[in-house]
PDB file of C-alpha atoms in Angstrom:
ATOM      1  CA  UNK A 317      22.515  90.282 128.470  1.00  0.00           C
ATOM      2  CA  UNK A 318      23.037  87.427 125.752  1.00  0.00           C
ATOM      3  CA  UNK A 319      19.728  88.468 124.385  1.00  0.00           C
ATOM      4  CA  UNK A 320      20.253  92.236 123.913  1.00  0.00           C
ATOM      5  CA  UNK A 321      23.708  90.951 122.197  1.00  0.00           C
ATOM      6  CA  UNK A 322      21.996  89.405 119.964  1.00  0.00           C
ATOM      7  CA  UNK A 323      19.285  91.798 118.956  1.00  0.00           C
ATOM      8  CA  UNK A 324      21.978  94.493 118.376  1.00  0.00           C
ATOM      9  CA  UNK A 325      24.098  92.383 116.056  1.00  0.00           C
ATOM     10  CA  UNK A 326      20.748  91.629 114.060  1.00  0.00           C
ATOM     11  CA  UNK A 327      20.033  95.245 114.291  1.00  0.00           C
ATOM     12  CA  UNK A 328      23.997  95.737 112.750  1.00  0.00           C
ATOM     13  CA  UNK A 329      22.955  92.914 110.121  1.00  0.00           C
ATOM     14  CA  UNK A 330      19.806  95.012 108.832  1.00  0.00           C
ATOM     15  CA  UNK A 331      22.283  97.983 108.426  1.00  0.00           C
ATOM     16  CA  UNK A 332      21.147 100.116 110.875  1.00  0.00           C
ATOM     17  CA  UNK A 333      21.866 101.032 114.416  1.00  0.00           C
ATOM     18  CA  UNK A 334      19.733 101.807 117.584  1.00  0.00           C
ATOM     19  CA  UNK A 335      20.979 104.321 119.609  1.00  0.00           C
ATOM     20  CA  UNK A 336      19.665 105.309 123.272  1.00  0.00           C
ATOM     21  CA  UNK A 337      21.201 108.425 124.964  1.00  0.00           C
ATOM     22  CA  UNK A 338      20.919 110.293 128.213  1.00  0.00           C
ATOM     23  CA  UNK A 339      20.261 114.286 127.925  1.00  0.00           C
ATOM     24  CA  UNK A 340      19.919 116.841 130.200  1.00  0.00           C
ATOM     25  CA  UNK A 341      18.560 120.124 129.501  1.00  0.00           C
ATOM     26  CA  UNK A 342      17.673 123.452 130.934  1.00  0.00           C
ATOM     27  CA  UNK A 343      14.440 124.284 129.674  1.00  0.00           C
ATOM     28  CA  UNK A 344      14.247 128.251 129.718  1.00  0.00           C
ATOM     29  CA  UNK A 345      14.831 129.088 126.391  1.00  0.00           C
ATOM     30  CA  UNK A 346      13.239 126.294 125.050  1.00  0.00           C
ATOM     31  CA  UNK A 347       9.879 126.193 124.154  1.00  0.00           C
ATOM     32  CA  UNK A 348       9.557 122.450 125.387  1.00  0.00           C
ATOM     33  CA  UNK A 349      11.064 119.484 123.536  1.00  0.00           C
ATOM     34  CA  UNK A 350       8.926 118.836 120.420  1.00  0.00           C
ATOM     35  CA  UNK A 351      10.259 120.253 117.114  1.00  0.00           C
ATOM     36  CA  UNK A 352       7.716 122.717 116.211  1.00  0.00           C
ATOM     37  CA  UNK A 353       7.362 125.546 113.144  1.00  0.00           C
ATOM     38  CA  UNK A 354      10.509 126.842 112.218  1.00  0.00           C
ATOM     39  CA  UNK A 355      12.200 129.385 113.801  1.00  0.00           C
ATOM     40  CA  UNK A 356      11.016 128.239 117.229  1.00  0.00           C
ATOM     41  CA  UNK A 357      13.899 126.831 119.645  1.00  0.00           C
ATOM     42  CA  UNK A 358      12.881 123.051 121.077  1.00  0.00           C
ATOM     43  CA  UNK A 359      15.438 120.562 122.859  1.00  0.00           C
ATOM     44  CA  UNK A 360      14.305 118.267 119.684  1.00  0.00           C
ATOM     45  CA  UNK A 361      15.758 120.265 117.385  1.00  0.00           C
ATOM     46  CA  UNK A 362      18.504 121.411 119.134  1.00  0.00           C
ATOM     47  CA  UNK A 363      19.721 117.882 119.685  1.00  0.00           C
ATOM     48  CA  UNK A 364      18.904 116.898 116.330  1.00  0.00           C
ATOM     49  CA  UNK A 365      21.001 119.334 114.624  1.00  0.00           C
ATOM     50  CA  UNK A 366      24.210 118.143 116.565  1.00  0.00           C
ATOM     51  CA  UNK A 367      23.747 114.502 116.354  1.00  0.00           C
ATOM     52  CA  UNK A 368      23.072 115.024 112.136  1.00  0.00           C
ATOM     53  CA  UNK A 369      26.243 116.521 112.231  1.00  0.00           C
ATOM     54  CA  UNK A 370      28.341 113.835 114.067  1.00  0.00           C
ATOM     55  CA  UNK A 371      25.964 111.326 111.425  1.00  0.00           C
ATOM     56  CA  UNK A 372      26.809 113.319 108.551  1.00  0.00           C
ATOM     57  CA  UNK A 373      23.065 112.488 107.852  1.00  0.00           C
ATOM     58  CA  UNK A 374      19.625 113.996 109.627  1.00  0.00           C
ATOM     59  CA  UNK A 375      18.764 112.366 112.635  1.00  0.00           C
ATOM     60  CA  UNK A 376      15.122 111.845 113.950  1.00  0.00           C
ATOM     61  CA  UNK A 377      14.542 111.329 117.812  1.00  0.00           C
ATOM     62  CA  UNK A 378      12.056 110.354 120.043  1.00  0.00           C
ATOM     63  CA  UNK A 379      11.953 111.142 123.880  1.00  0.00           C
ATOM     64  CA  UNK A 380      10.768 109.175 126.704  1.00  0.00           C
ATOM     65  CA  UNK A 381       9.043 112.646 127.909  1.00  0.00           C
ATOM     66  CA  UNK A 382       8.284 115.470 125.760  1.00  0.00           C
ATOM     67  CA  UNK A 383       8.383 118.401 128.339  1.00  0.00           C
ATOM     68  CA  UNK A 384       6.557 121.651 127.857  1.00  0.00           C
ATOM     69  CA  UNK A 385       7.990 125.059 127.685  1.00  0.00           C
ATOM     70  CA  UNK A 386      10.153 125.990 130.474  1.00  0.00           C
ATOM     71  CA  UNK A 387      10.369 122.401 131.744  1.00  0.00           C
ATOM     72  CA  UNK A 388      14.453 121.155 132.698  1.00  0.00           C
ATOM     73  CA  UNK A 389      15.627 117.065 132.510  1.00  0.00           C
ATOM     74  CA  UNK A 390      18.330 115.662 134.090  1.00  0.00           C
ATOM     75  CA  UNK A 391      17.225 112.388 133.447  1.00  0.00           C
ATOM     76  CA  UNK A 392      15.669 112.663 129.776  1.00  0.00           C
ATOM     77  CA  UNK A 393      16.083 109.627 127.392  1.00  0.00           C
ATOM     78  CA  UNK A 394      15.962 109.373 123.395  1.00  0.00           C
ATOM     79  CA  UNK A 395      16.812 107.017 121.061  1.00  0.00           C
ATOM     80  CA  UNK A 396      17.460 107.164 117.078  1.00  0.00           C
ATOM     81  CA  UNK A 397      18.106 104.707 114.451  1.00  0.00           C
ATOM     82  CA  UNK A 398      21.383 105.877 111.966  1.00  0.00           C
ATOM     83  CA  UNK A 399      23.133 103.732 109.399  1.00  0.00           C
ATOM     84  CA  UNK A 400      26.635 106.117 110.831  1.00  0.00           C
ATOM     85  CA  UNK A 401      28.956 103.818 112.418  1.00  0.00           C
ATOM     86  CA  UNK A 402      30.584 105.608 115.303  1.00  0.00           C
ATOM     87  CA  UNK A 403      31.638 104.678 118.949  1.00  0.00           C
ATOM     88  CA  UNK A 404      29.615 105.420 121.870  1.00  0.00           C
ATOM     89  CA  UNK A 405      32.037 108.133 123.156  1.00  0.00           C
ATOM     90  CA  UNK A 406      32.004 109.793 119.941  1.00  0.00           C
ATOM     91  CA  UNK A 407      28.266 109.961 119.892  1.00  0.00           C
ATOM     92  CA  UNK A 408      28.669 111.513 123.441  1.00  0.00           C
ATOM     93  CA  UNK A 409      31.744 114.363 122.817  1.00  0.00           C
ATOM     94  CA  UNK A 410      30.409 114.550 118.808  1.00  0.00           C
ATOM     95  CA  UNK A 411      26.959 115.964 120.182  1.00  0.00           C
ATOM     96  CA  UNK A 412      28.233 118.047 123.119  1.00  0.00           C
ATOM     97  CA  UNK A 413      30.934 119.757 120.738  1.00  0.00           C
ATOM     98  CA  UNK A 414      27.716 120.777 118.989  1.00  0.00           C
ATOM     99  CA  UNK A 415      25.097 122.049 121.517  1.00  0.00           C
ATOM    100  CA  UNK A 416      24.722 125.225 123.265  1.00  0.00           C
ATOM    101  CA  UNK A 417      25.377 125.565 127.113  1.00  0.00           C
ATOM    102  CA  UNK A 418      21.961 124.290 128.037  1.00  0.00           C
ATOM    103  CA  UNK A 419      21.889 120.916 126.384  1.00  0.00           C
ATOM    104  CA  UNK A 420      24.133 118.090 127.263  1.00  0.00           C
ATOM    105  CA  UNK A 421      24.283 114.216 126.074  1.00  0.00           C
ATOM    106  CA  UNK A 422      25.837 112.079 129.117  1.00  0.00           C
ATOM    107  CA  UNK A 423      25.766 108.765 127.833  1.00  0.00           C
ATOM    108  CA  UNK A 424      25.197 106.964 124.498  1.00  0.00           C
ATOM    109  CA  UNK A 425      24.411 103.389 124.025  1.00  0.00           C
ATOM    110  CA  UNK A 426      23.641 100.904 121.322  1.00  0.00           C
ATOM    111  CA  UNK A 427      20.318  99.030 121.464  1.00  0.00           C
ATOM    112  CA  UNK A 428      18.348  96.441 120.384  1.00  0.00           C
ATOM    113  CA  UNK A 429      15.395  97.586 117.532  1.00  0.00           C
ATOM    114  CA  UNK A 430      12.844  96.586 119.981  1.00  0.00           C
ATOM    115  CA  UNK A 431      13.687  99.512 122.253  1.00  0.00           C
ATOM    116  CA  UNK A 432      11.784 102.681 122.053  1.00  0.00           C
ATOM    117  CA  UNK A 433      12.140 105.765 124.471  1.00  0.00           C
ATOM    118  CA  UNK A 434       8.715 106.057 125.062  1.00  0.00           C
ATOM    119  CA  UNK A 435       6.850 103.397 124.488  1.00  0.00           C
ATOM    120  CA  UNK A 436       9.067 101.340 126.455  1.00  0.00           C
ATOM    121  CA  UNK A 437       9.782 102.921 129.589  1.00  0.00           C
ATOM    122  CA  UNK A 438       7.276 101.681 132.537  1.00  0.00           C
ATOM    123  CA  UNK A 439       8.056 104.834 134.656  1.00  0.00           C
ATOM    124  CA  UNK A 440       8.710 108.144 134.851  1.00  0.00           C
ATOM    125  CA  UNK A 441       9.872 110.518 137.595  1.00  0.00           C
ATOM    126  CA  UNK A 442       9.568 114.318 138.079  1.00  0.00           C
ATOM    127  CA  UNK A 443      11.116 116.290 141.171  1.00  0.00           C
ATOM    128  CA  UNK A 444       9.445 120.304 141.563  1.00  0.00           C
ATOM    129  CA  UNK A 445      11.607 122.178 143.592  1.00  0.00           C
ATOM    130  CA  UNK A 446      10.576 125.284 145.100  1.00  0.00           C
ATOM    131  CA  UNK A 447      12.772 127.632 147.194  1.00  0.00           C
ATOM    132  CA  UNK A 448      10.115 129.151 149.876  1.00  0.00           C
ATOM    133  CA  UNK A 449      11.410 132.448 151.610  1.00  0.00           C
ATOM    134  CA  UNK A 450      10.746 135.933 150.984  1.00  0.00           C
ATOM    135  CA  UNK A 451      13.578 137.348 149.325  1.00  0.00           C
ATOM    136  CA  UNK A 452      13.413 135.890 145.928  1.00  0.00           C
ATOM    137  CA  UNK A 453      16.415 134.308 144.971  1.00  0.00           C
ATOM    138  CA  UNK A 454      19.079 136.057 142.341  1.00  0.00           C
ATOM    139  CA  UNK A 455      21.309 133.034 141.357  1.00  0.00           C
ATOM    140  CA  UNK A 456      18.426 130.311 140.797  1.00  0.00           C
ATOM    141  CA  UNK A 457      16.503 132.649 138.670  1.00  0.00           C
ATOM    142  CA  UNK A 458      14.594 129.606 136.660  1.00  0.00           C
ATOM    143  CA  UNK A 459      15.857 126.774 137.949  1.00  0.00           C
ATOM    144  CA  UNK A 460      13.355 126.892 140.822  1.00  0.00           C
ATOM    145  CA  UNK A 461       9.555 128.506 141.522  1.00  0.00           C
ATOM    146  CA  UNK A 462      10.265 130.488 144.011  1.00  0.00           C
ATOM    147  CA  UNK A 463       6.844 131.347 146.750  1.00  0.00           C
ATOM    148  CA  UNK A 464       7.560 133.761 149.176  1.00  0.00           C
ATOM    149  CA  UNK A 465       4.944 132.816 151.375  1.00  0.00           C
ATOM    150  CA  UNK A 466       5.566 130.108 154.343  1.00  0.00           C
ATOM    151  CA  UNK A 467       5.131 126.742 153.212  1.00  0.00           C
ATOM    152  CA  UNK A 468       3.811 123.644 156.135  1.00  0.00           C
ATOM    153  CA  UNK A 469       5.564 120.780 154.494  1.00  0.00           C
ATOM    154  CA  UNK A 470       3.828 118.363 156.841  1.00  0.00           C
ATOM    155  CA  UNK A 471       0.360 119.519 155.640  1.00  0.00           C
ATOM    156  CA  UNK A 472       1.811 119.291 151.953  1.00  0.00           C
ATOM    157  CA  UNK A 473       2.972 115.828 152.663  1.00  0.00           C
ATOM    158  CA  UNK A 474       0.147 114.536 154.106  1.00  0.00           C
ATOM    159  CA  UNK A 475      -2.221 115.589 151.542  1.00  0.00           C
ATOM    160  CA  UNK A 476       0.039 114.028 148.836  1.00  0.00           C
ATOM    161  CA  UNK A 477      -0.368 110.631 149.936  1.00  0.00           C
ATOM    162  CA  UNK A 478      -4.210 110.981 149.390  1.00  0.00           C
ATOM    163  CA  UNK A 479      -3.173 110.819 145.474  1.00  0.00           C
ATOM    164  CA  UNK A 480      -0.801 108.000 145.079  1.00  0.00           C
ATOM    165  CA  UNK A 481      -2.178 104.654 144.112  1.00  0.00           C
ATOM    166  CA  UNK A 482      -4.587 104.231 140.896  1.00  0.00           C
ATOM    167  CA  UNK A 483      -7.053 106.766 140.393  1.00  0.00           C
ATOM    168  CA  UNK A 484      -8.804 109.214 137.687  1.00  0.00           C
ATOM    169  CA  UNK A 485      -6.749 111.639 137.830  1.00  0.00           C
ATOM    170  CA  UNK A 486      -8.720 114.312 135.070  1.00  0.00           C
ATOM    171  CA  UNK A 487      -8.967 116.978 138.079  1.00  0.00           C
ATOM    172  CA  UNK A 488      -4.885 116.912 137.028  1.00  0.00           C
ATOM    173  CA  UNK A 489      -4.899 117.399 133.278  1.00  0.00           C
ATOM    174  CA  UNK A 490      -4.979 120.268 131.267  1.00  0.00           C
ATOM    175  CA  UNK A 491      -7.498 121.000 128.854  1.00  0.00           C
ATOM    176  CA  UNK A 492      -5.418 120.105 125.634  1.00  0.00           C
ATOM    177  CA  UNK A 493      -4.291 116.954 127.036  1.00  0.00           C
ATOM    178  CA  UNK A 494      -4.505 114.320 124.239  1.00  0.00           C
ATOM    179  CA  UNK A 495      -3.967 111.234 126.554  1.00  0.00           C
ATOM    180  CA  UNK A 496      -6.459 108.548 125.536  1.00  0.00           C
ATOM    181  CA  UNK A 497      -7.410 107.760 129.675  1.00  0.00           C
ATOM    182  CA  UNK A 498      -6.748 109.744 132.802  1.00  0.00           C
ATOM    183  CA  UNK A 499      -6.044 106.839 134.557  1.00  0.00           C
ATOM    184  CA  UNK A 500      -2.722 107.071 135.886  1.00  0.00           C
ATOM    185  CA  UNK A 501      -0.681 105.185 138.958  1.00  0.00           C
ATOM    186  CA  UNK A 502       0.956 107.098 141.368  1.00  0.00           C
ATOM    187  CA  UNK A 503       4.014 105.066 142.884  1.00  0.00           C
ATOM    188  CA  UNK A 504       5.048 107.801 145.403  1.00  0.00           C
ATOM    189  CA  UNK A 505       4.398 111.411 146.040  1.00  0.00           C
ATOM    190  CA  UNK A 506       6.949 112.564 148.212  1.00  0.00           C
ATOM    191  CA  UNK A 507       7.037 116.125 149.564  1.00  0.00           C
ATOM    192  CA  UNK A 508      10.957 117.198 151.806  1.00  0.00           C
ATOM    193  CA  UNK A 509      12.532 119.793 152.672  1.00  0.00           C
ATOM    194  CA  UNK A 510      15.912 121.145 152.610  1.00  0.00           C
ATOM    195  CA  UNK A 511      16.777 124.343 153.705  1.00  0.00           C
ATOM    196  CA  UNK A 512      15.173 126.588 151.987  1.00  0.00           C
ATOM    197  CA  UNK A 513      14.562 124.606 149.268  1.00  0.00           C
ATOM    198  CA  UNK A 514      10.945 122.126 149.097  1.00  0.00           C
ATOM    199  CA  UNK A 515      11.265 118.861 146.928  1.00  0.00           C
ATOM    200  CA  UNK A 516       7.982 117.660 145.457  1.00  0.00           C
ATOM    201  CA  UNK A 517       9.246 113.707 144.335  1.00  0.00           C
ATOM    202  CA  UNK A 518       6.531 111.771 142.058  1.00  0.00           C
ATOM    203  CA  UNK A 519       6.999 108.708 140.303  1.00  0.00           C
ATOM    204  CA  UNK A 520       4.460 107.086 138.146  1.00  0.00           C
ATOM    205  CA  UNK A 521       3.429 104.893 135.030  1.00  0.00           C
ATOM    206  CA  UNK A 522       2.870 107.399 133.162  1.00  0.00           C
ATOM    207  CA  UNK A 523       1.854 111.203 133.562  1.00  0.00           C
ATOM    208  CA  UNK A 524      -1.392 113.505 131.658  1.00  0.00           C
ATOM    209  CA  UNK A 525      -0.229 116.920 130.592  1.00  0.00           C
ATOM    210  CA  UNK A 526       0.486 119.260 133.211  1.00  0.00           C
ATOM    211  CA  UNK A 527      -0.337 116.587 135.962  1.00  0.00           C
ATOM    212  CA  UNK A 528       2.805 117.297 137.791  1.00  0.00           C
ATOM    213  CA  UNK A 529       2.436 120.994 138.070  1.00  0.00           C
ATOM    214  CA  UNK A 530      -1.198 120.343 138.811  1.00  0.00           C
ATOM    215  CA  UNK A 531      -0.678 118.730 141.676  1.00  0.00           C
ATOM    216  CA  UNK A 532       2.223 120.857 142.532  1.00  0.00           C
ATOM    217  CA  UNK A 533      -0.494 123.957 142.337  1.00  0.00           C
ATOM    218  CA  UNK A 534      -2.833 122.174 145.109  1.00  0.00           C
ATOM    219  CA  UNK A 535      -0.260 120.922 147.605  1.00  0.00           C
ATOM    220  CA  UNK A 536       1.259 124.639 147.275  1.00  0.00           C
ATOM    221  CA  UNK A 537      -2.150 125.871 148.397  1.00  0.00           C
ATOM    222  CA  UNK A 538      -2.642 123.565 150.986  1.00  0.00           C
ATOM    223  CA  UNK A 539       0.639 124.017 152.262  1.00  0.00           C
ATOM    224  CA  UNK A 540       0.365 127.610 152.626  1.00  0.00           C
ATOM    225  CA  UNK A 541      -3.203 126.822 154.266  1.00  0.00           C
ATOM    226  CA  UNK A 542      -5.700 128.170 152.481  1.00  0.00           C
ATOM    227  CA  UNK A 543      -7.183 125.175 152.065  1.00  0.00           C
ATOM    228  CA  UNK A 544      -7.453 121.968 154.075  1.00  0.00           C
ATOM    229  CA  UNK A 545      -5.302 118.819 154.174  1.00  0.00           C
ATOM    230  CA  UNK A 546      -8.050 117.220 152.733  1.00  0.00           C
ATOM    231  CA  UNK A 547      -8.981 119.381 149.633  1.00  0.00           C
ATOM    232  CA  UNK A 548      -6.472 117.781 147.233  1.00  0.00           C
ATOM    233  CA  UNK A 549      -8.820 113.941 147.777  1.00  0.00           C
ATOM    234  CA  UNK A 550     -11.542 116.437 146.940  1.00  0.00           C
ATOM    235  CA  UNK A 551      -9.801 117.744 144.000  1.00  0.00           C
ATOM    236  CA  UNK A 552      -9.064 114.380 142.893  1.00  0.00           C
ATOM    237  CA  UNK A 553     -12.694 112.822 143.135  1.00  0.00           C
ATOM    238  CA  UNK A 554     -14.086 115.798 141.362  1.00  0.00           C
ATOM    239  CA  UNK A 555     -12.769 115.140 138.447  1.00  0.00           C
ATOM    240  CA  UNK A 556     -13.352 118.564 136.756  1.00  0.00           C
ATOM    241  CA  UNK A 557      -9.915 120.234 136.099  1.00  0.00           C
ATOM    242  CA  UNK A 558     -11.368 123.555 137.505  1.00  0.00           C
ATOM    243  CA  UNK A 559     -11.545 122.986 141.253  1.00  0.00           C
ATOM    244  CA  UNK A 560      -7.792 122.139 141.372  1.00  0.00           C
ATOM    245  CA  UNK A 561      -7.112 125.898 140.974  1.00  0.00           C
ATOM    246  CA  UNK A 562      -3.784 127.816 139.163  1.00  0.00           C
ATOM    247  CA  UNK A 563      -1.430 124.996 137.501  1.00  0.00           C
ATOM    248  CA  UNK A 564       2.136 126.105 139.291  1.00  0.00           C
ATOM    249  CA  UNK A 565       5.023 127.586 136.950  1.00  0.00           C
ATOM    250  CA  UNK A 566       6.978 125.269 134.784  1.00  0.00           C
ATOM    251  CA  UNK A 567      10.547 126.818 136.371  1.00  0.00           C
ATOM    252  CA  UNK A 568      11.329 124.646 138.941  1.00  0.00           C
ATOM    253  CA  UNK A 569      10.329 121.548 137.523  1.00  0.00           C
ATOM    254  CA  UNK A 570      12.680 118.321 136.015  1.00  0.00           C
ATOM    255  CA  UNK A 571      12.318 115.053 134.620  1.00  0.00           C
ATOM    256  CA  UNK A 572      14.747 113.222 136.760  1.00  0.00           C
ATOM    257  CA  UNK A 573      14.481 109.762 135.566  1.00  0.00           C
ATOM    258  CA  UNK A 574      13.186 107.080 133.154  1.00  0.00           C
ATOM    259  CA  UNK A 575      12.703 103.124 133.942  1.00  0.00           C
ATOM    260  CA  UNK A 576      12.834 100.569 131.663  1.00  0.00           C
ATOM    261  CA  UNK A 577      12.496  96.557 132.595  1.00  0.00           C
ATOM    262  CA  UNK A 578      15.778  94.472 132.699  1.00  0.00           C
ATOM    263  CA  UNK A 579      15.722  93.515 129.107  1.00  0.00           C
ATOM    264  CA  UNK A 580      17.010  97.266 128.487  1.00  0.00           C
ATOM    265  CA  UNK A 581      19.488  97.965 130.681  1.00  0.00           C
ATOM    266  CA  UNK A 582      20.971 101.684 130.369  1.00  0.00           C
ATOM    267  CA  UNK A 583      23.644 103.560 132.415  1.00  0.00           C
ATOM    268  CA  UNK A 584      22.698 104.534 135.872  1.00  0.00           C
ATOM    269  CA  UNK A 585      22.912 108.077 136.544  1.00  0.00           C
ATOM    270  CA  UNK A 586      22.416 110.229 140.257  1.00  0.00           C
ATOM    271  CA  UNK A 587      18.665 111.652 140.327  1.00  0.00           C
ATOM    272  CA  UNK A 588      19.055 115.106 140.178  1.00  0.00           C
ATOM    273  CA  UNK A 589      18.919 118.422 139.562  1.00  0.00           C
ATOM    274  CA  UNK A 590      22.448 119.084 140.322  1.00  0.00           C
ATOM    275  CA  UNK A 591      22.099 121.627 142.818  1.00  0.00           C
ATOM    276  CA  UNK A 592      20.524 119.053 144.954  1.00  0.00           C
ATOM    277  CA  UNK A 593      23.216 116.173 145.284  1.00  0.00           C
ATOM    278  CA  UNK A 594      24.820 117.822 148.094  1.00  0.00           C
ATOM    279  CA  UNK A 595      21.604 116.991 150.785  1.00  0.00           C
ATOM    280  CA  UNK A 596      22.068 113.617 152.625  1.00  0.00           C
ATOM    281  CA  UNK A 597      18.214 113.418 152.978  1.00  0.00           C
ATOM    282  CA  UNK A 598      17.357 113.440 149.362  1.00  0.00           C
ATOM    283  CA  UNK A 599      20.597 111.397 148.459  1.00  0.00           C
ATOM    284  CA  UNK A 600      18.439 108.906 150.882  1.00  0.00           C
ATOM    285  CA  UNK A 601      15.057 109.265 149.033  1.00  0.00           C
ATOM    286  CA  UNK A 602      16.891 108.960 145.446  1.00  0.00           C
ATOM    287  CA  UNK A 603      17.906 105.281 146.550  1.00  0.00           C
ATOM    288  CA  UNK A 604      14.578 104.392 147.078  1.00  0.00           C
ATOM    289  CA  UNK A 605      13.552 103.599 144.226  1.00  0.00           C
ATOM    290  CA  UNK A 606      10.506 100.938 143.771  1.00  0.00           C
TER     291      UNK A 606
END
């Protein structure tokens, strides 16, 4: 802790801060967080536009995870360097004063220069829920992917584990992915359920663009059983994105959490989405952690 002292006062010295924060974000009317050509909504911008004001200057983020169109957080992390000397707590209300419903900044915290968001964090973890019954939901609306045909978790679950470790995973990417390798580590694929509701839980080092929904997509088909347990290995050693089939909605899924080693400790928040806290199971699952 002495260290990370120390690299914030030198940080002060140079006449700048680091700041880290926590956001969560409902990604519907979003289209995902990267600022893009005016007049199109993105988190980035959104959040932007509020923290300049509690800077009385412009303020430039960057994300741990820049999440596409539709995508939620609960668990998103940014940081951004200011020369605006303000407490953590104001950095926290001063934001949230300023941004709509859908965005919200739950923790602030000053950081060494070394930090970065991104380049930083050694893992990331998504959760897909889907809510599988036939009447389609009216409250949830886009917080979930709702399929209305019967879903064998087992199968689901047993195919996952067929993908975690180290692999290629280009079967998983989409086509635009800029990523400079496919090669990706799995920690865990988990696949629960709860209720009505289906948890797909994936941690890894990193993830390609769309991966998560990819893989959501095959254990969705294998789960419903039109294709074997063993089709998503198959998937995965083809290596050609085709064979993996449709890439599953972006409603329904979150970026839940962000690691970063010791040096950068940061507050330690439930692993959501909310709706979700109230199941003992998951609660069990969320503590985990590798």
């Amino acid at each position: 802790m002495q260290n990370i002292d120390n690299a914030v006062a030198e940080s002060a010295a140079d006449g700048f801060y680091r700041i880290a924060l926590g956001v969560e974000y409902k990604g519907s009317r979003y289209r995902g967080w990267q600022r893009q050509a005016s007049g199109v909504r993105t988190v980035q911008e959104t959040l932007e536009d509020a923290l300049g004001k509690v800077a009385a200057s412009p303020v430039s983020l960057m994300c741990a995870g820049r999440t596409d169109a539709g995508v939620h957080a609960c668990g998103q992390v940014v940081h951004f360097d200011t020369q605006a000397e303000r407490s953590m707590k104001a950095w926290v209300m001063g934001a949230n004063i300023n941004l709509p419903h859908d965005v919200s900044v739950t923790w602030a915290k000053i950081m060494p220069p070394t930090f970065h968001a991104r380049f930083k964090a050694i893992a990331r973890r998504y959760r897909y829920v889907i809510y599988n019954d036939q009447i389609r939901p009216a409250h949830l609306g886009e917080e979930i992917t709702w399929n209305h045909r019967p879903l064998d978790v087992a199968r689901m679950a047993a195919a996952a584990q067929a993908l975690v470790g180290t692999h290629d995973f280009s079967a998983f990417r989409a086509g635009q992915c800029q990523a400079k390798s496919p090669i990706k580590q799995l920690h865990h694929l988990r696949v629960t359920q709860h209720g009505k509701m289906i948890v797909i839980d994936v941690r890894a080092n990193a993830f390609l663009h769309h991966m998560v929904r990819n893989i959501a997509g095959v254990l969705m088909t294998i789960g419903t059983g039109e294709r074997p347990v063993e089709w998503a290995a198959e998937v995965l050693q083809s290596r050609v994105r085709r064979t993996g089939g449709v890439t599953a909605h972006p409603f329904g899924l979150y970026l839940v959490q962000v690691e970063y080693r010791d040096e950068f400790p940061l507050p330690e928040r439930y692993i959501g989405p909310h709706f979700l806290t109230g199941f003992d199971t998951l609660a069990d699952v969320a503590d985990s952690i590798c």
